[in-house]
């Protein structure tokens, strides 16, 4: 009898196969916000990935054009709901740039301290959520507890824990509370201790390192081409930080380092975040030392800043001033401006156009996550399904920012 | 197999399955409890049964009353002086134990809920620890006092102490019954009822089957998954072999069950009818476990395939490849052990470990390899890729609900408990305890006997059964403890670990063991006696560690509890402590 495979070619021996399409999301445990990734799989390997972000759409920019300039603050809160304070300040700075005013020094320090606290929250939650999705639940809880310390401060300062809407054009809604500095000084070391503890659990764990190292690598050039900013860009080795490159507020007086990665993989992004938490703590320490204890918080301009409430009820001037600002809005001179700050995920830019009325003519936001999420497809192509989880996690995609 | 053997087997099945099912339920409870602990919330404890007051009182009264009556009844009988002496000793110790335990409970009750009479008011300011220490002192005093009781006085002493013990039991029972509050009593049992409540819920939940699923296979899969988890328990030996003397008819019948021999020699040899405490004493032993447990894969694979869901399919594939790969390393990791034990029967292994050293000492590398492979087989963190919830949602049981899902879960936890039992049987001495031999306690190093105490066959058997189940509970608890901190592997890393690390290591371990075993066996009596002393030392080490662990536990329990608040304060409390804030006028 003849051998059976005599006439068969090697190529014919393979069974026909076609890639499997898999919808990851929009409702999936690892897809924060409602994102859908349509995967084309060969086994567990990802041949093609199509990242679709449109499931969370509120028409945020259009909504901003409906109210006065001050009424935009609650909307920007909900862009990056993990660190709303940074968005508040970013937007306030943009409007102030158009108005040509600078807030008093005390307010600038106040904004810096609050902003850096928010940044710590942002980074902790990102790192913690990534660990949780990898299966390690405990570090996430450590970080969540550390965040609790910071949120207590926010609660005390702003009255809200998550979305504060605390920024105002020309200042802040409230001056720092009496024990602001004490609270921050008490909380930050505690937070750092918790961060170190959570880190200890992870960085000595071979499994965790194996999941991160060499996964989701992004080249420097590609990152720049995609418009990445912030941590994800710095992890690729580009030391671009708005706070250093184009200092705003009082960041030029602060002594801090910008952590930069080498390979741009998940591990670098994780480590950059961890280091940036420590740098933020450094900034907070310096800002608290330099921040004056007295002095005005808001600019002294009746056309911009609301009068104190007790005066509104007692004097006619203040009543009229209050009425004008609330009903007509702050009159921002006609023109346009682009103002950008370093938010939790990178450069948060506001492009504002004013027609001279009390309502913004156009509010265009340049959220860092929108650009970052573009790169996801490139990162996970060729990887495996489990790699989507830490890669997506380490990009810290915030659904609210991708609302375009 | 004749009728009596059949009845005995059914009894053994009831014991083993009852134990494992309950342990699985408790494992679920412990898992959820720990999950709740790390999340700082109250664990599962909402399941509650409202007992009618009379029933609650009856439950409180019945056990102590029974024990009390039993103790008085026993005290009335006549026994030999030697047995009477032993009985008096046990009576004294039990009396002391029951007294201080009841006082402790009373003290805590009074301090939590307030005193209701003058007698109880005495306990309001007493530190419960002093009761414990007092009890310990009395225990020691009782031991010393028994030294002065002569054999002549022993029967009287046994009688008196028996009456006292019975009286104490009855008193405690009656007083506890009177303390049961009015109205129906909510019974929560620390939340352990939750597992039961969940089971009932699962039975009545909708059984959802996806539209395009293969209905037959979809229903079949959970059964296939749970089947191996149950049947593998058949070969676990959970205690010393029981030995019955023949009543003369040369046939093992029900009449022989009354003739449990009083004592067996140190070798454990049995002249009459031997009843192994093991459902099925198979020659293939552990190979049966491998054969059966590998069929569990089919359940996962079928579930993944039949669910008509791509995530399920991926989960099923992962489960298959993971379990098949780790089966190899798991089997090879044990070959060294077979060489040492010279058998694949679990019963023989337990005997060998009792006579020599525990498996974990003779095969430490094999133990680590086997533990890793076993974790992978039971699909628990960090090897839970088949269900990795952040990647493929829930894996192969994604499309299951109701009782079918429950079967998967039960199967998984049963597997975990069984894995612990297997670890105990292979590496932690099985049912044997250090220095406990079939004829009693004998502390010996080589030929030097330090202490010897003869025990009856029944006593040794009871101790061995308790020892086995206790060890299984401990190891299960450790397995539950693993969870919550480790991230999970990636699928290919897992495969690499299995094939490129565990497998070669297992083979190396096997070869090394073969050489060492061969060398040791042909080395002569001098080496053998040294090895025996080493083995005895290892047993002593276990005994010392167990005692140390027990003492540490007691010390830990006795330490004053200081609940550390994690947060210094909430902002509101911080502010209040600082005298309030927000004094300055506000901007609108």
PDB file of C-alpha atoms in Angstrom, chain A residues 20-25 28-30 41 43-44 106 131-139 141-142 145-146 148-149 152-153 155-159 168 172-179 182-183 186 190 194 201-202 205 207-208 210-211 215 298 305-310 322 384-387 389, chain B residues 34-41 309-315 317-319 321 381-385 388-394 482-493 497 501 564-588:
ATOM      1  CA  UNK A  20     -12.443  35.494  14.480  1.00  0.00           C
ATOM      2  CA  UNK A  21     -14.120  38.822  15.070  1.00  0.00           C
ATOM      3  CA  UNK A  22     -14.600  39.662  18.702  1.00  0.00           C
ATOM      4  CA  UNK A  23     -16.401  42.648  20.137  1.00  0.00           C
ATOM      5  CA  UNK A  24     -14.614  43.714  23.244  1.00  0.00           C
ATOM      6  CA  UNK A  25     -16.985  46.219  24.713  1.00  0.00           C
ATOM      7  CA  UNK A  28     -16.868  44.810  29.073  1.00  0.00           C
ATOM      8  CA  UNK A  29     -15.131  44.727  32.460  1.00  0.00           C
ATOM      9  CA  UNK A  30     -11.860  46.139  31.177  1.00  0.00           C
ATOM     10  CA  UNK A  41      -8.220  37.361  16.236  1.00  0.00           C
ATOM     11  CA  UNK A  43      -6.372  32.323  18.275  1.00  0.00           C
ATOM     12  CA  UNK A  44      -5.621  34.773  21.031  1.00  0.00           C
ATOM     13  CA  UNK A 106      -1.921  83.154  46.706  1.00  0.00           C
ATOM     14  CA  UNK A 131      -3.513  46.189  38.758  1.00  0.00           C
ATOM     15  CA  UNK A 132      -7.068  45.328  39.595  1.00  0.00           C
ATOM     16  CA  UNK A 133      -7.788  44.336  36.036  1.00  0.00           C
ATOM     17  CA  UNK A 134      -4.703  42.169  36.081  1.00  0.00           C
ATOM     18  CA  UNK A 135      -6.212  40.348  39.025  1.00  0.00           C
ATOM     19  CA  UNK A 136      -4.373  42.007  41.907  1.00  0.00           C
ATOM     20  CA  UNK A 137      -7.134  43.604  43.879  1.00  0.00           C
ATOM     21  CA  UNK A 138      -5.259  44.597  47.017  1.00  0.00           C
ATOM     22  CA  UNK A 139      -3.013  47.341  45.558  1.00  0.00           C
ATOM     23  CA  UNK A 141      -7.638  49.160  47.509  1.00  0.00           C
ATOM     24  CA  UNK A 142      -4.459  50.642  48.925  1.00  0.00           C
ATOM     25  CA  UNK A 145      -7.653  54.437  50.445  1.00  0.00           C
ATOM     26  CA  UNK A 146      -4.872  56.869  49.716  1.00  0.00           C
ATOM     27  CA  UNK A 148      -9.697  58.900  50.216  1.00  0.00           C
ATOM     28  CA  UNK A 149      -7.223  61.012  52.169  1.00  0.00           C
ATOM     29  CA  UNK A 152     -11.255  64.399  52.306  1.00  0.00           C
ATOM     30  CA  UNK A 153      -9.224  67.509  51.688  1.00  0.00           C
ATOM     31  CA  UNK A 155     -14.393  67.766  50.391  1.00  0.00           C
ATOM     32  CA  UNK A 156     -13.288  70.204  53.024  1.00  0.00           C
ATOM     33  CA  UNK A 157     -12.091  72.788  50.531  1.00  0.00           C
ATOM     34  CA  UNK A 158     -14.763  72.575  47.888  1.00  0.00           C
ATOM     35  CA  UNK A 159     -17.706  70.808  49.461  1.00  0.00           C
ATOM     36  CA  UNK A 168     -13.729  80.454  38.741  1.00  0.00           C
ATOM     37  CA  UNK A 172     -11.434  80.205  43.022  1.00  0.00           C
ATOM     38  CA  UNK A 173     -14.901  79.737  44.450  1.00  0.00           C
ATOM     39  CA  UNK A 174     -13.610  79.880  48.002  1.00  0.00           C
ATOM     40  CA  UNK A 175     -10.402  80.940  49.688  1.00  0.00           C
ATOM     41  CA  UNK A 176      -8.381  78.149  51.290  1.00  0.00           C
ATOM     42  CA  UNK A 177      -9.928  76.954  54.505  1.00  0.00           C
ATOM     43  CA  UNK A 178      -8.211  77.763  57.767  1.00  0.00           C
ATOM     44  CA  UNK A 179      -6.394  74.470  58.125  1.00  0.00           C
ATOM     45  CA  UNK A 182      -2.154  71.430  57.925  1.00  0.00           C
ATOM     46  CA  UNK A 183      -4.487  69.011  56.241  1.00  0.00           C
ATOM     47  CA  UNK A 186      -0.803  65.583  57.190  1.00  0.00           C
ATOM     48  CA  UNK A 190       0.312  59.169  54.416  1.00  0.00           C
ATOM     49  CA  UNK A 194       0.377  53.917  50.902  1.00  0.00           C
ATOM     50  CA  UNK A 201       3.400  44.416  46.382  1.00  0.00           C
ATOM     51  CA  UNK A 202       3.643  44.854  42.644  1.00  0.00           C
ATOM     52  CA  UNK A 205       6.027  40.313  41.735  1.00  0.00           C
ATOM     53  CA  UNK A 207       3.961  37.920  37.245  1.00  0.00           C
ATOM     54  CA  UNK A 208       3.128  41.602  37.359  1.00  0.00           C
ATOM     55  CA  UNK A 210       6.035  39.977  33.052  1.00  0.00           C
ATOM     56  CA  UNK A 211       2.644  41.346  32.197  1.00  0.00           C
ATOM     57  CA  UNK A 215       4.075  44.960  26.252  1.00  0.00           C
ATOM     58  CA  UNK A 298      -9.576  86.570  43.466  1.00  0.00           C
ATOM     59  CA  UNK A 305     -15.477  88.266  39.967  1.00  0.00           C
ATOM     60  CA  UNK A 306     -18.745  87.897  41.804  1.00  0.00           C
ATOM     61  CA  UNK A 307     -19.193  90.129  44.842  1.00  0.00           C
ATOM     62  CA  UNK A 308     -19.349  88.568  48.315  1.00  0.00           C
ATOM     63  CA  UNK A 309     -22.804  87.196  49.087  1.00  0.00           C
ATOM     64  CA  UNK A 310     -23.429  89.372  52.133  1.00  0.00           C
ATOM     65  CA  UNK A 322     -24.048  89.954  40.684  1.00  0.00           C
ATOM     66  CA  UNK A 384      -2.700  38.906  22.776  1.00  0.00           C
ATOM     67  CA  UNK A 385      -6.095  39.485  24.311  1.00  0.00           C
ATOM     68  CA  UNK A 386      -4.763  39.611  27.878  1.00  0.00           C
ATOM     69  CA  UNK A 387      -2.349  42.347  26.791  1.00  0.00           C
ATOM     70  CA  UNK A 389      -5.989  44.917  29.650  1.00  0.00           C
TER      71      UNK A 389
ATOM     72  CA  UNK B  34     -11.962  37.901  52.806  1.00  0.00           C
ATOM     73  CA  UNK B  35     -13.072  39.776  49.735  1.00  0.00           C
ATOM     74  CA  UNK B  36     -15.293  41.776  52.027  1.00  0.00           C
ATOM     75  CA  UNK B  37     -12.459  42.319  54.460  1.00  0.00           C
ATOM     76  CA  UNK B  38     -10.151  43.817  51.870  1.00  0.00           C
ATOM     77  CA  UNK B  39     -12.970  45.992  50.650  1.00  0.00           C
ATOM     78  CA  UNK B  40     -13.777  47.131  54.161  1.00  0.00           C
ATOM     79  CA  UNK B  41     -17.382  46.103  54.115  1.00  0.00           C
ATOM     80  CA  UNK B 309     -20.230  32.931  22.702  1.00  0.00           C
ATOM     81  CA  UNK B 310     -16.766  33.831  21.566  1.00  0.00           C
ATOM     82  CA  UNK B 311     -15.578  34.728  25.032  1.00  0.00           C
ATOM     83  CA  UNK B 312     -16.774  31.330  26.233  1.00  0.00           C
ATOM     84  CA  UNK B 313     -14.997  29.657  23.393  1.00  0.00           C
ATOM     85  CA  UNK B 314     -11.759  31.382  24.273  1.00  0.00           C
ATOM     86  CA  UNK B 315     -12.249  30.431  27.904  1.00  0.00           C
ATOM     87  CA  UNK B 317      -9.772  26.741  24.838  1.00  0.00           C
ATOM     88  CA  UNK B 318      -7.686  28.281  27.568  1.00  0.00           C
ATOM     89  CA  UNK B 319      -9.032  25.857  30.147  1.00  0.00           C
ATOM     90  CA  UNK B 321      -4.701  23.863  27.035  1.00  0.00           C
ATOM     91  CA  UNK B 381      -5.472  33.031  40.955  1.00  0.00           C
ATOM     92  CA  UNK B 382      -2.867  33.507  39.485  1.00  0.00           C
ATOM     93  CA  UNK B 383      -3.867  30.745  37.092  1.00  0.00           C
ATOM     94  CA  UNK B 384      -7.438  31.809  36.469  1.00  0.00           C
ATOM     95  CA  UNK B 385      -7.079  32.612  32.779  1.00  0.00           C
ATOM     96  CA  UNK B 388     -10.076  35.874  33.657  1.00  0.00           C
ATOM     97  CA  UNK B 389     -12.879  38.308  34.196  1.00  0.00           C
ATOM     98  CA  UNK B 390     -11.153  41.409  32.916  1.00  0.00           C
ATOM     99  CA  UNK B 391     -10.126  39.741  29.677  1.00  0.00           C
ATOM    100  CA  UNK B 392     -12.755  37.270  28.609  1.00  0.00           C
ATOM    101  CA  UNK B 393     -15.459  38.349  31.026  1.00  0.00           C
ATOM    102  CA  UNK B 394     -16.136  35.010  32.700  1.00  0.00           C
ATOM    103  CA  UNK B 482      -3.792  33.147  48.159  1.00  0.00           C
ATOM    104  CA  UNK B 483      -6.386  35.173  46.400  1.00  0.00           C
ATOM    105  CA  UNK B 484      -6.794  38.923  46.037  1.00  0.00           C
ATOM    106  CA  UNK B 485      -3.151  39.941  45.775  1.00  0.00           C
ATOM    107  CA  UNK B 486      -1.628  38.176  42.812  1.00  0.00           C
ATOM    108  CA  UNK B 487      -2.087  39.370  39.249  1.00  0.00           C
ATOM    109  CA  UNK B 488      -2.779  36.653  36.744  1.00  0.00           C
ATOM    110  CA  UNK B 489      -0.397  35.300  34.137  1.00  0.00           C
ATOM    111  CA  UNK B 490      -0.745  35.916  30.476  1.00  0.00           C
ATOM    112  CA  UNK B 491      -1.798  32.882  28.561  1.00  0.00           C
ATOM    113  CA  UNK B 492       1.496  32.312  26.738  1.00  0.00           C
ATOM    114  CA  UNK B 493       3.555  33.022  29.842  1.00  0.00           C
ATOM    115  CA  UNK B 497       6.069  28.318  32.679  1.00  0.00           C
ATOM    116  CA  UNK B 501      10.191  25.455  33.587  1.00  0.00           C
ATOM    117  CA  UNK B 564      -6.347  50.875  63.928  1.00  0.00           C
ATOM    118  CA  UNK B 565      -8.339  53.390  62.000  1.00  0.00           C
ATOM    119  CA  UNK B 566      -6.787  53.681  58.627  1.00  0.00           C
ATOM    120  CA  UNK B 567      -7.775  57.255  58.062  1.00  0.00           C
ATOM    121  CA  UNK B 568      -6.734  59.763  60.660  1.00  0.00           C
ATOM    122  CA  UNK B 569     -10.090  61.394  60.278  1.00  0.00           C
ATOM    123  CA  UNK B 570     -12.499  62.475  57.665  1.00  0.00           C
ATOM    124  CA  UNK B 571     -12.288  66.087  56.733  1.00  0.00           C
ATOM    125  CA  UNK B 572     -15.410  66.879  58.680  1.00  0.00           C
ATOM    126  CA  UNK B 573     -14.071  65.269  61.827  1.00  0.00           C
ATOM    127  CA  UNK B 574     -10.675  66.840  61.244  1.00  0.00           C
ATOM    128  CA  UNK B 575     -12.343  70.209  60.972  1.00  0.00           C
ATOM    129  CA  UNK B 576     -14.435  69.664  64.061  1.00  0.00           C
ATOM    130  CA  UNK B 577     -11.358  68.671  66.011  1.00  0.00           C
ATOM    131  CA  UNK B 578      -9.642  71.823  64.848  1.00  0.00           C
ATOM    132  CA  UNK B 579     -12.502  73.958  66.073  1.00  0.00           C
ATOM    133  CA  UNK B 580     -14.354  74.321  62.825  1.00  0.00           C
ATOM    134  CA  UNK B 581     -13.373  76.043  59.618  1.00  0.00           C
ATOM    135  CA  UNK B 582     -14.966  78.188  56.975  1.00  0.00           C
ATOM    136  CA  UNK B 583     -15.076  81.152  59.286  1.00  0.00           C
ATOM    137  CA  UNK B 584     -14.162  83.623  56.577  1.00  0.00           C
ATOM    138  CA  UNK B 585     -16.762  85.325  54.405  1.00  0.00           C
ATOM    139  CA  UNK B 586     -17.391  83.584  51.154  1.00  0.00           C
ATOM    140  CA  UNK B 587     -17.466  84.586  47.634  1.00  0.00           C
ATOM    141  CA  UNK B 588     -20.735  83.491  46.126  1.00  0.00           C
TER     142      UNK B 588
END
